Amino acid sequence: MTEVLTPDICIIGAGSGGLSVAAAAAAFGVPVVLVEKAKMGGDCLNYGCVPSKALIAAAERGELARRSSAFGVTTMRPAVDFAKVHDHVHGVIAAIAPNDSKERLTGLGVRVIEGTARFKDRRTVVVGDEIEIKARRFVIATGSSPALPRIPGLADTPHLTNETIFDLKQMPEHLIVIGAGPIGIELAQAFRRLGARVTVLEAARPLAKDDPECAAIVLDQLARDGIQIRSGIEIARIESTPPKVRAVLKTPSAEEMVEGTHLLVATGRRANVDGLDLKAAGIKVEPRGIIVNRGLATSNRHVFAIGDVTGAHQFTHVANYHAGIVIRRALFRLAAKVEEDVIPWVTYSHPELAQVGLTEEIARQRYREIRVLRASFHDNDRAQAERETRGHIKVITMGNGTILGATIVGAHAGELISTWALAVQQQLNIRAVAELILPYPTLAEVGKRAAIGYFTPKLTQPLLRRIIPFLRRFG
Ligand SMILES: Cc1cc2nc3c(=O)[nH]c(=O)nc-3n(C[C@H](O)[C@H](O)[C@H](O)COP(=O)(O)OP(=O)(O)OC[C@H]3O[C@@H](n4cnc5c(N)ncnc54)[C@H](O)[C@@H]3O)c2cc1C
């Protein structure tokens, strides 16, 4: 017999976005049903942010040991036991998993249903033959999956994606990474630093969504690490003769072969809409994902869509941000809307690359007069002490000093961007940062140094340049 449920909110997908909506709605005492077809926690916990950052942390430990002699500390050459790296990665997932578990959500008052959800009509979702859900509002939070490019031979060749790479228990000898976006770049560097040979193949520009000047510093570090990055290439086909795999590149003269032992495909994401029967619910979809307005409503006004499935900036914090907007709209009827221009993102390479607000390129397209303020990690005393002098900050303001955006490339850029995320979101004037009192010596002073630059355009003059090092300590 079919069980009919009539909650206020039914959420499809228990990843970053769905869990946030479910937990918040339950906290307000609203009846909630959450449907998940696979692992609680979705991509971020199981195949994305968490395992990738755990892998990067392991790679960093090795790198720190290799670099320690410059500090007068000599350690043995680090040895990597990749099976133990695998255990570390899965140990981190296991440590975080209880936060996203069915038990925790049930404890909060959420009815969690394990199964695949699909729309029956505009107001009904079914899970198998047994459960029918007629909710006041639905939230689609079904995320995204790796998109495979149409390269002849790829589908028939064993390859890794973010869904399988963290299961490796043996270090790949030579990893070929197709795609130089944040996911490809982060994993390429982590595997290289753990000891694999790595070649990255990119059809366009690596880290294309980031400020090219700052991205170049990351790419230069990757090259110094020994990673081969081939950009602007076209892959004619993929071949394999186990245990080898080959990417055959088209070149003007002849074909060129890149041979490795493992292939990772990191060429973007496709929205998870298959099997939802969106047509039955009157929900419009385009190739990048479900179409939503700035209030995240779909073409069916009873249904919201959030996170990766909308094809917007595909990050966990964006899925959480979307969740907050849906809660405000669905529960409190507030007119909350997505502000794309205040969303930060970070590529967790070394050095890290962090962005919030407008890049210089976009700001120049939108405003007649902008100021670009810079400061280098090289001129920062803490960076010198830590031997982390590669990197800089670029702050973009309007002519009147309103902060439009910031890009940071350098150690801990992902932490340092927070100040600028606040500044951009609150539309602060650069004076607010220039007048901040910051503890000395900290990397955050790089940002303050850039902000002071707004008021001292003449600091480029030779005499003043000579006294800057003295001024620096007195901020
Ligand atoms: C390698 C990698 C590294 C990343 N690193 C970062 C990072 O450092 N920082 C960051 O912010 N973001 C990162 N991301 C992106 C981040 O993982 C995603 O943006 C985030 O998980 C999106 O959340 P979501 O709720 O939209 O979808 P998901 O977390 O993917 O959750 C969707 C859920 O819906 C379920 N589902 C799908 N269809 C159905 C159905 N019909 N019925 C029931 N359930 C269904 C799925 O099983 C899944 O559990 C990374 C991604 C990858 C791949």
Short mmCIF file of C-alpha atoms and ligand atoms in Angstrom, two decimals:
data_model
loop_
_atom_site.label_atom_id
_atom_site.label_comp_id
_atom_site.label_asym_id
_atom_site.label_seq_id
_atom_site.Cartn_x
_atom_site.Cartn_y
_atom_site.Cartn_z
CA MET A 1 0.00 0.00 0.00
CA THR A 2 1.26 3.48 -0.80
CA GLU A 3 2.10 5.72 2.15
CA VAL A 4 1.14 9.34 1.49
CA LEU A 5 3.18 12.02 3.27
CA THR A 6 2.14 15.67 3.48
CA PRO A 7 5.11 17.61 4.94
CA ASP A 8 5.60 21.35 4.55
CA ILE A 9 8.88 20.81 2.74
CA CYS A 10 10.20 17.85 0.77
CA ILE A 11 13.87 17.97 -0.19
CA ILE A 12 15.40 15.74 -2.86
CA GLY A 13 19.10 15.10 -2.20
CA ALA A 14 20.97 14.99 1.11
CA GLY A 15 24.15 16.79 0.03
CA SER A 16 25.43 20.18 1.18
CA GLY A 17 22.35 22.09 0.05
CA GLY A 18 19.63 19.59 0.94
CA LEU A 19 21.00 18.90 4.41
CA SER A 20 21.18 22.63 5.19
CA VAL A 21 17.54 23.21 4.19
CA ALA A 22 16.40 20.11 6.11
CA ALA A 23 18.28 20.96 9.33
CA ALA A 24 17.20 24.62 9.31
CA ALA A 25 13.55 23.86 8.53
CA ALA A 26 13.43 21.21 11.27
CA ALA A 27 14.98 23.67 13.72
CA PHE A 28 11.98 25.95 13.07
CA GLY A 29 9.64 23.04 13.82
CA VAL A 30 8.53 22.60 10.22
CA PRO A 31 7.61 19.04 9.07
CA VAL A 32 10.34 18.00 6.61
CA VAL A 33 10.96 14.97 4.41
CA LEU A 34 14.42 14.39 2.93
CA VAL A 35 14.97 11.82 0.17
CA GLU A 36 18.45 10.49 -0.63
CA LYS A 37 19.22 7.79 -3.15
CA ALA A 38 22.89 7.18 -2.33
CA LYS A 39 25.23 8.40 0.43
CA MET A 40 24.17 10.99 2.98
CA GLY A 41 26.44 14.04 2.67
CA GLY A 42 26.48 13.97 -1.15
CA ASP A 43 29.52 14.90 -3.20
CA CYS A 44 31.21 17.23 -0.75
CA LEU A 45 31.60 14.67 2.02
CA ASN A 46 32.10 11.52 -0.04
CA TYR A 47 33.74 12.46 -3.34
CA GLY A 48 34.57 16.17 -3.24
CA CYS A 49 35.71 18.80 -0.77
CA VAL A 50 36.44 16.52 2.18
CA PRO A 51 38.51 13.76 0.53
CA SER A 52 40.30 16.24 -1.74
CA LYS A 53 41.30 18.49 1.14
CA ALA A 54 42.39 15.48 3.20
CA LEU A 55 44.55 14.30 0.27
CA ILE A 56 46.01 17.80 -0.14
CA ALA A 57 46.80 17.90 3.59
CA ALA A 58 48.75 14.63 3.27
CA ALA A 59 50.64 15.98 0.24
CA GLU A 60 51.46 19.17 2.17
CA ARG A 61 53.00 17.18 5.05
CA GLY A 62 55.43 15.62 2.59
CA GLU A 63 56.20 18.96 0.99
CA LEU A 64 56.86 20.64 4.36
CA ALA A 65 59.33 17.89 5.23
CA ARG A 66 61.09 18.35 1.88
CA ARG A 67 61.36 22.12 2.40
CA SER A 68 62.38 22.06 6.07
CA SER A 69 66.15 22.17 5.49
CA ALA A 70 65.83 25.85 4.48
CA PHE A 71 64.74 26.47 8.10
CA GLY A 72 67.77 24.65 9.49
CA VAL A 73 65.68 21.59 10.32
CA THR A 74 66.77 18.44 8.60
CA THR A 75 64.39 15.53 8.26
CA MET A 76 64.68 12.24 6.42
CA ARG A 77 63.36 12.19 2.86
CA PRO A 78 59.60 11.63 3.31
CA ALA A 79 58.32 8.20 2.33
CA VAL A 80 54.70 7.91 1.21
CA ASP A 81 52.67 4.83 2.05
CA PHE A 82 49.75 5.43 -0.28
CA ALA A 83 47.53 2.79 1.32
CA LYS A 84 47.86 4.76 4.56
CA VAL A 85 47.13 8.02 2.74
CA HIS A 86 43.94 6.31 1.52
CA ASP A 87 43.10 5.36 5.12
CA HIS A 88 43.74 8.93 6.29
CA VAL A 89 41.39 10.30 3.60
CA HIS A 90 38.63 7.84 4.50
CA GLY A 91 39.24 8.40 8.21
CA VAL A 92 38.52 12.11 7.71
CA ILE A 93 35.30 11.29 5.82
CA ALA A 94 34.27 8.93 8.63
CA ALA A 95 34.98 11.59 11.28
CA ILE A 96 32.71 14.12 9.55
CA ALA A 97 30.01 11.67 8.38
CA PRO A 98 27.99 11.65 11.65
CA ASN A 99 27.15 15.35 11.10
CA ASP A 100 25.41 14.43 7.85
CA SER A 101 23.98 11.09 8.94
CA LYS A 102 20.44 9.80 8.79
CA GLU A 103 20.58 9.35 12.59
CA ARG A 104 21.47 13.00 13.22
CA LEU A 105 18.84 14.32 10.80
CA THR A 106 16.19 11.99 12.24
CA GLY A 107 17.15 13.25 15.69
CA LEU A 108 16.51 16.80 14.49
CA GLY A 109 13.00 15.76 13.47
CA VAL A 110 13.55 15.17 9.73
CA ARG A 111 11.92 12.15 8.11
CA VAL A 112 14.75 10.70 6.01
CA ILE A 113 13.76 8.36 3.17
CA GLU A 114 16.34 6.23 1.39
CA GLY A 115 15.41 5.91 -2.27
CA THR A 116 15.24 7.64 -5.64
CA ALA A 117 12.75 10.49 -5.93
CA ARG A 118 10.91 11.50 -9.09
CA PHE A 119 8.05 13.85 -9.84
CA LYS A 120 4.66 12.32 -10.60
CA ASP A 121 2.99 15.65 -11.25
CA ARG A 122 3.37 19.34 -10.31
CA ARG A 123 2.61 18.73 -6.62
CA THR A 124 3.68 15.10 -6.06
CA VAL A 125 7.00 13.28 -5.68
CA VAL A 126 7.18 9.49 -5.49
CA VAL A 127 9.87 7.22 -4.09
CA GLY A 128 9.44 3.77 -5.62
CA ASP A 129 5.89 2.43 -5.47
CA GLU A 130 5.54 2.75 -1.72
CA ILE A 131 5.81 6.44 -0.90
CA GLU A 132 4.02 9.45 -2.30
CA ILE A 133 4.91 12.92 -1.04
CA LYS A 134 2.56 15.86 -1.43
CA ALA A 135 4.43 18.79 0.08
CA ARG A 136 3.64 22.50 0.25
CA ARG A 137 7.10 23.17 -1.22
CA PHE A 138 9.73 20.96 -2.87
CA VAL A 139 13.46 21.66 -3.00
CA ILE A 140 15.57 19.93 -5.65
CA ALA A 141 19.13 19.60 -4.36
CA THR A 142 20.35 16.69 -6.48
CA GLY A 143 23.82 18.06 -7.21
CA SER A 144 26.03 17.28 -10.18
CA SER A 145 28.20 14.50 -11.59
CA PRO A 146 31.43 14.48 -13.58
CA ALA A 147 30.81 15.44 -17.21
CA LEU A 148 32.72 13.27 -19.68
CA PRO A 149 33.95 15.12 -22.78
CA ARG A 150 33.27 13.56 -26.17
CA ILE A 151 36.73 12.18 -26.87
CA PRO A 152 36.83 9.06 -29.05
CA GLY A 153 37.89 6.04 -27.00
CA LEU A 154 37.40 7.69 -23.59
CA ALA A 155 34.19 5.91 -22.63
CA ASP A 156 35.77 2.51 -23.44
CA THR A 157 39.00 3.21 -21.55
CA PRO A 158 39.25 2.71 -17.78
CA HIS A 159 39.37 6.18 -16.27
CA LEU A 160 39.03 7.82 -12.89
CA THR A 161 36.73 10.64 -11.83
CA ASN A 162 36.26 12.36 -8.48
CA GLU A 163 33.89 9.49 -7.64
CA THR A 164 36.62 6.83 -7.90
CA ILE A 165 40.02 8.49 -7.45
CA PHE A 166 39.83 8.56 -3.64
CA ASP A 167 39.44 4.76 -3.62
CA LEU A 168 42.95 4.23 -5.04
CA LYS A 169 45.15 2.33 -2.62
CA GLN A 170 48.23 2.38 -4.82
CA MET A 171 49.98 5.49 -6.03
CA PRO A 172 49.55 5.96 -9.78
CA GLU A 173 52.92 5.89 -11.48
CA HIS A 174 51.97 8.49 -14.09
CA LEU A 175 48.61 10.24 -13.77
CA ILE A 176 47.21 12.01 -16.82
CA VAL A 177 44.65 14.63 -15.79
CA ILE A 178 42.24 15.88 -18.44
CA GLY A 179 40.98 19.31 -17.36
CA ALA A 180 42.81 22.13 -15.59
CA GLY A 181 39.97 23.66 -13.61
CA PRO A 182 40.18 23.84 -9.80
CA ILE A 183 39.46 20.10 -9.33
CA GLY A 184 42.05 18.99 -11.90
CA ILE A 185 44.69 21.40 -10.61
CA GLU A 186 44.19 20.55 -6.92
CA LEU A 187 44.38 16.80 -7.53
CA ALA A 188 47.29 17.09 -9.99
CA GLN A 189 49.41 18.91 -7.42
CA ALA A 190 48.43 16.62 -4.55
CA PHE A 191 49.35 13.48 -6.51
CA ARG A 192 52.59 15.05 -7.73
CA ARG A 193 53.61 16.02 -4.21
CA LEU A 194 52.81 12.51 -3.02
CA GLY A 195 55.20 11.16 -5.62
CA ALA A 196 53.32 10.45 -8.88
CA ARG A 197 54.39 11.76 -12.28
CA VAL A 198 51.58 14.05 -13.47
CA THR A 199 50.65 15.51 -16.85
CA VAL A 200 47.70 17.89 -17.20
CA LEU A 201 45.92 18.30 -20.54
CA GLU A 202 43.67 21.32 -21.01
CA ALA A 203 41.81 22.32 -24.17
CA ALA A 204 41.57 26.00 -23.22
CA ARG A 205 43.26 28.09 -20.49
CA PRO A 206 44.04 26.51 -17.11
CA LEU A 207 42.06 28.03 -14.19
CA ALA A 208 40.13 30.02 -16.78
CA LYS A 209 37.61 31.49 -14.31
CA ASP A 210 40.33 33.14 -12.22
CA ASP A 211 42.40 36.29 -12.63
CA PRO A 212 45.02 35.22 -15.22
CA GLU A 213 47.87 37.11 -13.54
CA CYS A 214 47.27 35.34 -10.20
CA ALA A 215 46.50 31.98 -11.80
CA ALA A 216 49.89 32.20 -13.57
CA ILE A 217 51.63 32.11 -10.16
CA VAL A 218 49.85 28.85 -9.28
CA LEU A 219 50.68 27.36 -12.67
CA ASP A 220 54.30 28.39 -12.32
CA GLN A 221 54.45 26.57 -8.97
CA LEU A 222 52.93 23.46 -10.55
CA ALA A 223 55.63 23.56 -13.23
CA ARG A 224 58.30 23.91 -10.49
CA ASP A 225 56.77 20.89 -8.78
CA GLY A 226 57.45 18.98 -11.99
CA ILE A 227 53.92 18.82 -13.40
CA GLN A 228 53.66 19.04 -17.18
CA ILE A 229 50.77 21.28 -18.14
CA ARG A 230 49.75 21.22 -21.80
CA SER A 231 47.12 23.87 -22.52
CA GLY A 232 45.30 24.75 -25.73
CA ILE A 233 45.60 21.15 -26.89
CA GLU A 234 43.09 18.94 -28.66
CA ILE A 235 42.86 15.27 -27.76
CA ALA A 236 42.20 13.22 -30.91
CA ARG A 237 41.49 10.01 -29.01
CA ILE A 238 42.22 7.95 -25.94
CA GLU A 239 43.77 4.49 -26.29
CA SER A 240 44.80 1.90 -23.81
CA THR A 241 46.98 -1.17 -23.66
CA PRO A 242 46.70 -2.13 -20.00
CA PRO A 243 48.39 -1.11 -17.80
CA LYS A 244 49.17 1.88 -20.05
CA VAL A 245 46.76 4.57 -21.19
CA ARG A 246 47.50 7.04 -23.98
CA ALA A 247 46.09 10.43 -24.90
CA VAL A 248 46.74 11.06 -28.57
CA LEU A 249 47.04 14.80 -29.21
CA LYS A 250 46.40 16.55 -32.52
CA THR A 251 49.30 18.75 -33.55
CA PRO A 252 49.72 20.79 -36.76
CA SER A 253 52.32 18.37 -38.10
CA ALA A 254 51.57 14.92 -36.69
CA GLU A 255 49.96 13.18 -33.75
CA GLU A 256 51.66 13.25 -30.38
CA MET A 257 51.30 10.63 -27.68
CA VAL A 258 51.10 11.22 -23.92
CA GLU A 259 51.38 7.89 -22.16
CA GLY A 260 50.55 7.27 -18.51
CA THR A 261 49.26 4.60 -16.18
CA HIS A 262 46.06 6.30 -14.94
CA LEU A 263 43.64 8.78 -16.43
CA LEU A 264 41.63 11.27 -14.37
CA VAL A 265 38.79 13.12 -16.08
CA ALA A 266 38.07 16.51 -14.47
CA THR A 267 36.41 18.41 -17.30
CA GLY A 268 33.46 19.97 -15.55
CA ARG A 269 30.13 18.91 -14.13
CA ARG A 270 26.66 18.08 -15.40
CA ALA A 271 23.51 18.66 -13.37
CA ASN A 272 21.83 15.55 -11.89
CA VAL A 273 18.38 15.77 -13.46
CA ASP A 274 18.08 12.35 -15.10
CA GLY A 275 15.22 10.30 -13.72
CA LEU A 276 13.58 13.22 -11.85
CA ASP A 277 10.87 13.49 -14.52
CA LEU A 278 10.99 17.27 -14.35
CA LYS A 279 8.62 17.49 -17.32
CA ALA A 280 5.83 15.94 -15.25
CA ALA A 281 6.25 18.79 -12.77
CA GLY A 282 6.52 21.53 -15.41
CA ILE A 283 10.11 22.35 -14.43
CA LYS A 284 12.28 23.82 -17.17
CA VAL A 285 15.85 22.74 -17.57
CA GLU A 286 18.73 23.87 -19.79
CA PRO A 287 22.06 22.12 -20.50
CA ARG A 288 23.82 23.71 -17.50
CA GLY A 289 21.04 22.82 -15.04
CA ILE A 290 17.56 23.61 -13.74
CA ILE A 291 16.44 27.12 -14.64
CA VAL A 292 15.78 29.25 -11.54
CA ASN A 293 15.16 32.92 -10.90
CA ARG A 294 17.19 34.90 -8.36
CA GLY A 295 14.86 33.65 -5.63
CA LEU A 296 15.77 30.07 -6.72
CA ALA A 297 12.20 29.29 -7.79
CA THR A 298 11.86 27.00 -10.81
CA SER A 299 9.24 27.37 -13.53
CA ASN A 300 6.92 25.48 -11.12
CA ARG A 301 6.33 27.97 -8.30
CA HIS A 302 5.99 25.21 -5.71
CA VAL A 303 9.48 23.95 -6.42
CA PHE A 304 12.89 25.49 -5.64
CA ALA A 305 16.24 24.24 -6.93
CA ILE A 306 19.53 24.86 -5.14
CA GLY A 307 23.23 24.09 -5.35
CA ASP A 308 25.05 22.36 -8.20
CA VAL A 309 21.87 21.26 -9.98
CA THR A 310 21.23 24.91 -10.92
CA GLY A 311 24.58 25.01 -12.73
CA ALA A 312 25.56 28.16 -10.80
CA HIS A 313 28.92 28.47 -8.99
CA GLN A 314 29.31 24.83 -7.97
CA PHE A 315 30.59 25.04 -4.40
CA THR A 316 29.41 23.77 -1.05
CA HIS A 317 29.19 27.26 0.44
CA VAL A 318 27.01 28.30 -2.51
CA ALA A 319 24.67 25.34 -1.92
CA ASN A 320 24.50 26.46 1.75
CA TYR A 321 23.89 30.08 0.71
CA HIS A 322 21.09 28.90 -1.59
CA ALA A 323 19.64 26.88 1.30
CA GLY A 324 19.47 30.03 3.45
CA ILE A 325 17.63 31.89 0.69
CA VAL A 326 15.07 29.09 0.26
CA ILE A 327 14.47 28.94 4.02
CA ARG A 328 13.82 32.68 4.15
CA ARG A 329 11.49 32.52 1.16
CA ALA A 330 9.63 29.28 1.94
CA LEU A 331 9.21 29.72 5.69
CA PHE A 332 9.12 33.47 6.18
CA ARG A 333 8.04 34.72 2.75
CA LEU A 334 11.00 37.09 2.67
CA ALA A 335 12.18 38.39 -0.71
CA ALA A 336 15.73 36.97 -0.41
CA LYS A 337 17.69 36.82 -3.68
CA VAL A 338 21.00 35.42 -4.88
CA GLU A 339 23.80 37.99 -5.21
CA GLU A 340 26.29 36.37 -7.59
CA ASP A 341 28.88 39.11 -7.21
CA VAL A 342 29.65 38.45 -3.55
CA ILE A 343 30.44 34.74 -3.80
CA PRO A 344 34.00 33.78 -2.86
CA TRP A 345 35.87 30.71 -4.09
CA VAL A 346 39.23 29.12 -3.46
CA THR A 347 41.46 26.73 -5.35
CA TYR A 348 43.34 24.79 -2.69
CA SER A 349 46.60 24.53 -4.58
CA HIS A 350 49.86 25.63 -3.06
CA PRO A 351 49.96 28.61 -3.23
CA GLU A 352 46.21 28.94 -2.73
CA LEU A 353 44.19 31.06 -5.12
CA ALA A 354 41.21 32.91 -3.68
CA GLN A 355 38.69 35.21 -5.30
CA VAL A 356 35.75 37.29 -4.17
CA GLY A 357 33.69 39.84 -6.04
CA LEU A 358 34.80 41.16 -9.40
CA THR A 359 38.07 40.28 -11.08
CA GLU A 360 39.97 43.15 -12.66
CA GLU A 361 38.80 42.05 -16.13
CA ILE A 362 35.08 42.05 -15.21
CA ALA A 363 35.38 45.29 -13.22
CA ARG A 364 36.91 47.03 -16.27
CA GLN A 365 33.97 45.87 -18.40
CA ARG A 366 31.44 47.25 -15.90
CA TYR A 367 32.99 50.48 -14.60
CA ARG A 368 34.65 53.42 -16.32
CA GLU A 369 37.03 54.17 -13.46
CA ILE A 370 38.52 51.52 -11.22
CA ARG A 371 41.62 51.31 -9.04
CA VAL A 372 43.77 48.17 -8.83
CA LEU A 373 45.70 47.98 -5.56
CA ARG A 374 48.45 45.43 -5.05
CA ALA A 375 50.76 44.23 -2.35
CA SER A 376 53.25 41.40 -2.45
CA PHE A 377 53.79 38.59 0.05
CA HIS A 378 57.50 39.27 -0.47
CA ASP A 379 57.15 42.56 1.43
CA ASN A 380 55.38 40.92 4.36
CA ASP A 381 57.50 40.06 7.39
CA ARG A 382 55.48 36.98 8.39
CA ALA A 383 55.70 35.62 4.86
CA GLN A 384 59.47 36.07 5.01
CA ALA A 385 59.64 34.24 8.36
CA GLU A 386 57.57 31.38 6.95
CA ARG A 387 59.45 31.41 3.62
CA GLU A 388 56.09 31.84 1.88
CA THR A 389 56.99 34.88 -0.17
CA ARG A 390 55.44 33.87 -3.48
CA GLY A 391 52.12 35.58 -3.99
CA HIS A 392 50.26 38.82 -3.87
CA ILE A 393 46.90 40.44 -3.37
CA LYS A 394 45.03 42.47 -5.94
CA VAL A 395 42.17 44.60 -4.69
CA ILE A 396 39.76 46.22 -7.11
CA THR A 397 37.88 49.35 -6.05
CA MET A 398 35.69 51.90 -7.72
CA GLY A 399 37.20 55.34 -8.19
CA ASN A 400 35.60 56.42 -4.88
CA GLY A 401 37.18 53.51 -2.99
CA THR A 402 34.17 51.15 -2.78
CA ILE A 403 35.63 47.65 -2.74
CA LEU A 404 34.51 45.60 -5.75
CA GLY A 405 36.65 42.50 -5.46
CA ALA A 406 39.89 40.92 -4.37
CA THR A 407 42.13 38.14 -5.64
CA ILE A 408 44.76 36.62 -3.40
CA VAL A 409 47.36 34.12 -4.48
CA GLY A 410 49.67 32.93 -1.75
CA ALA A 411 49.87 30.88 1.43
CA HIS A 412 46.54 30.70 3.30
CA ALA A 413 44.79 32.82 0.65
CA GLY A 414 41.60 30.86 1.43
CA GLU A 415 41.66 32.19 5.00
CA LEU A 416 42.79 35.69 4.05
CA ILE A 417 39.92 36.17 1.59
CA SER A 418 37.38 36.27 4.47
CA THR A 419 38.10 39.93 5.28
CA TRP A 420 37.52 40.80 1.64
CA ALA A 421 34.37 38.68 1.42
CA LEU A 422 32.98 40.79 4.26
CA ALA A 423 34.17 43.99 2.59
CA VAL A 424 32.60 43.12 -0.77
CA GLN A 425 29.34 41.85 0.73
CA GLN A 426 28.97 44.93 2.95
CA GLN A 427 30.13 47.26 0.14
CA LEU A 428 32.79 48.71 2.42
CA ASN A 429 35.09 51.51 1.40
CA ILE A 430 38.80 50.72 1.17
CA ARG A 431 39.36 53.14 4.05
CA ALA A 432 37.81 50.57 6.42
CA VAL A 433 40.58 48.09 5.65
CA ALA A 434 43.33 50.72 5.51
CA GLU A 435 42.39 51.81 9.05
CA LEU A 436 42.19 48.28 10.49
CA ILE A 437 44.56 47.55 13.34
CA LEU A 438 46.01 44.14 12.62
CA PRO A 439 48.34 42.05 14.75
CA TYR A 440 51.97 42.05 13.62
CA PRO A 441 53.35 39.95 12.04
CA THR A 442 50.49 38.36 10.12
CA LEU A 443 49.86 37.58 6.48
CA ALA A 444 46.65 39.63 6.70
CA GLU A 445 48.83 42.74 6.71
CA VAL A 446 49.38 42.16 2.98
CA GLY A 447 45.75 43.19 2.47
CA LYS A 448 46.08 46.26 4.63
CA ARG A 449 49.23 47.23 2.73
CA ALA A 450 47.29 47.06 -0.55
CA ALA A 451 44.47 49.14 0.97
CA ILE A 452 46.87 51.87 2.12
CA GLY A 453 48.06 52.01 -1.47
CA TYR A 454 44.75 53.64 -2.39
CA PHE A 455 45.73 56.74 -0.42
CA THR A 456 49.36 56.79 -1.43
CA PRO A 457 49.47 56.70 -5.21
CA LYS A 458 52.78 58.50 -5.11
CA LEU A 459 54.46 55.70 -3.19
CA THR A 460 55.93 54.54 -6.44
CA GLN A 461 58.29 57.53 -6.35
CA PRO A 462 61.89 56.43 -5.66
CA LEU A 463 62.38 58.37 -2.38
CA LEU A 464 59.16 57.09 -0.85
CA ARG A 465 59.91 53.59 -2.06
CA ARG A 466 63.04 53.63 0.05
CA ILE A 467 61.18 54.52 3.27
CA ILE A 468 58.38 51.96 2.78
CA PRO A 469 60.26 49.15 4.53
CA PHE A 470 60.49 51.35 7.65
CA LEU A 471 56.85 52.37 7.50
CA ARG A 472 55.80 48.80 7.02
CA ARG A 473 56.50 47.74 10.59
CA PHE A 474 54.42 50.62 11.90
CA GLY A 475 51.49 49.76 9.61
C1 LIG B 1 36.84 16.87 -6.24
C2 LIG B 1 35.93 17.98 -5.77
C3 LIG B 1 36.39 18.89 -4.83
C4 LIG B 1 35.55 19.89 -4.37
N1 LIG B 1 36.05 20.78 -3.46
C5 LIG B 1 35.27 21.77 -3.02
C6 LIG B 1 35.75 22.69 -2.05
O1 LIG B 1 36.90 22.59 -1.61
N2 LIG B 1 34.93 23.67 -1.62
C7 LIG B 1 33.65 23.80 -2.11
O2 LIG B 1 32.96 24.71 -1.68
N3 LIG B 1 33.16 22.95 -3.03
C8 LIG B 1 33.94 21.94 -3.50
N4 LIG B 1 33.44 21.05 -4.40
C9 LIG B 1 32.04 21.22 -4.89
C10 LIG B 1 31.02 20.65 -3.90
O3 LIG B 1 31.30 19.30 -3.63
C11 LIG B 1 29.62 20.79 -4.48
O4 LIG B 1 29.44 22.11 -4.92
C12 LIG B 1 28.54 20.46 -3.46
O5 LIG B 1 28.66 19.14 -3.03
C13 LIG B 1 27.15 20.69 -4.08
O6 LIG B 1 26.16 20.40 -3.13
P1 LIG B 1 24.71 19.98 -3.62
O7 LIG B 1 23.88 19.89 -2.38
O8 LIG B 1 24.27 20.85 -4.70
O9 LIG B 1 24.90 18.52 -4.26
P2 LIG B 1 25.53 17.18 -3.67
O10 LIG B 1 26.38 17.43 -2.50
O11 LIG B 1 26.16 16.47 -4.80
O12 LIG B 1 24.26 16.33 -3.19
C14 LIG B 1 23.29 15.86 -4.09
C15 LIG B 1 22.66 14.62 -3.50
O13 LIG B 1 21.45 14.34 -4.20
C16 LIG B 1 21.31 12.92 -4.32
N5 LIG B 1 20.37 12.66 -5.42
C17 LIG B 1 20.54 12.92 -6.73
N6 LIG B 1 19.43 12.59 -7.42
C18 LIG B 1 18.53 12.08 -6.52
C19 LIG B 1 17.21 11.56 -6.63
N7 LIG B 1 16.56 11.51 -7.80
N8 LIG B 1 16.59 11.14 -5.49
C20 LIG B 1 17.24 11.21 -4.29
N9 LIG B 1 18.49 11.68 -4.14
C21 LIG B 1 19.12 12.13 -5.24
C22 LIG B 1 22.74 12.47 -4.60
O14 LIG B 1 22.92 11.10 -4.32
C23 LIG B 1 23.54 13.37 -3.65
O15 LIG B 1 23.73 12.76 -2.41
C24 LIG B 1 34.24 20.00 -4.87
C25 LIG B 1 33.76 19.08 -5.81
C26 LIG B 1 34.59 18.07 -6.25
C27 LIG B 1 34.05 17.10 -7.25
#
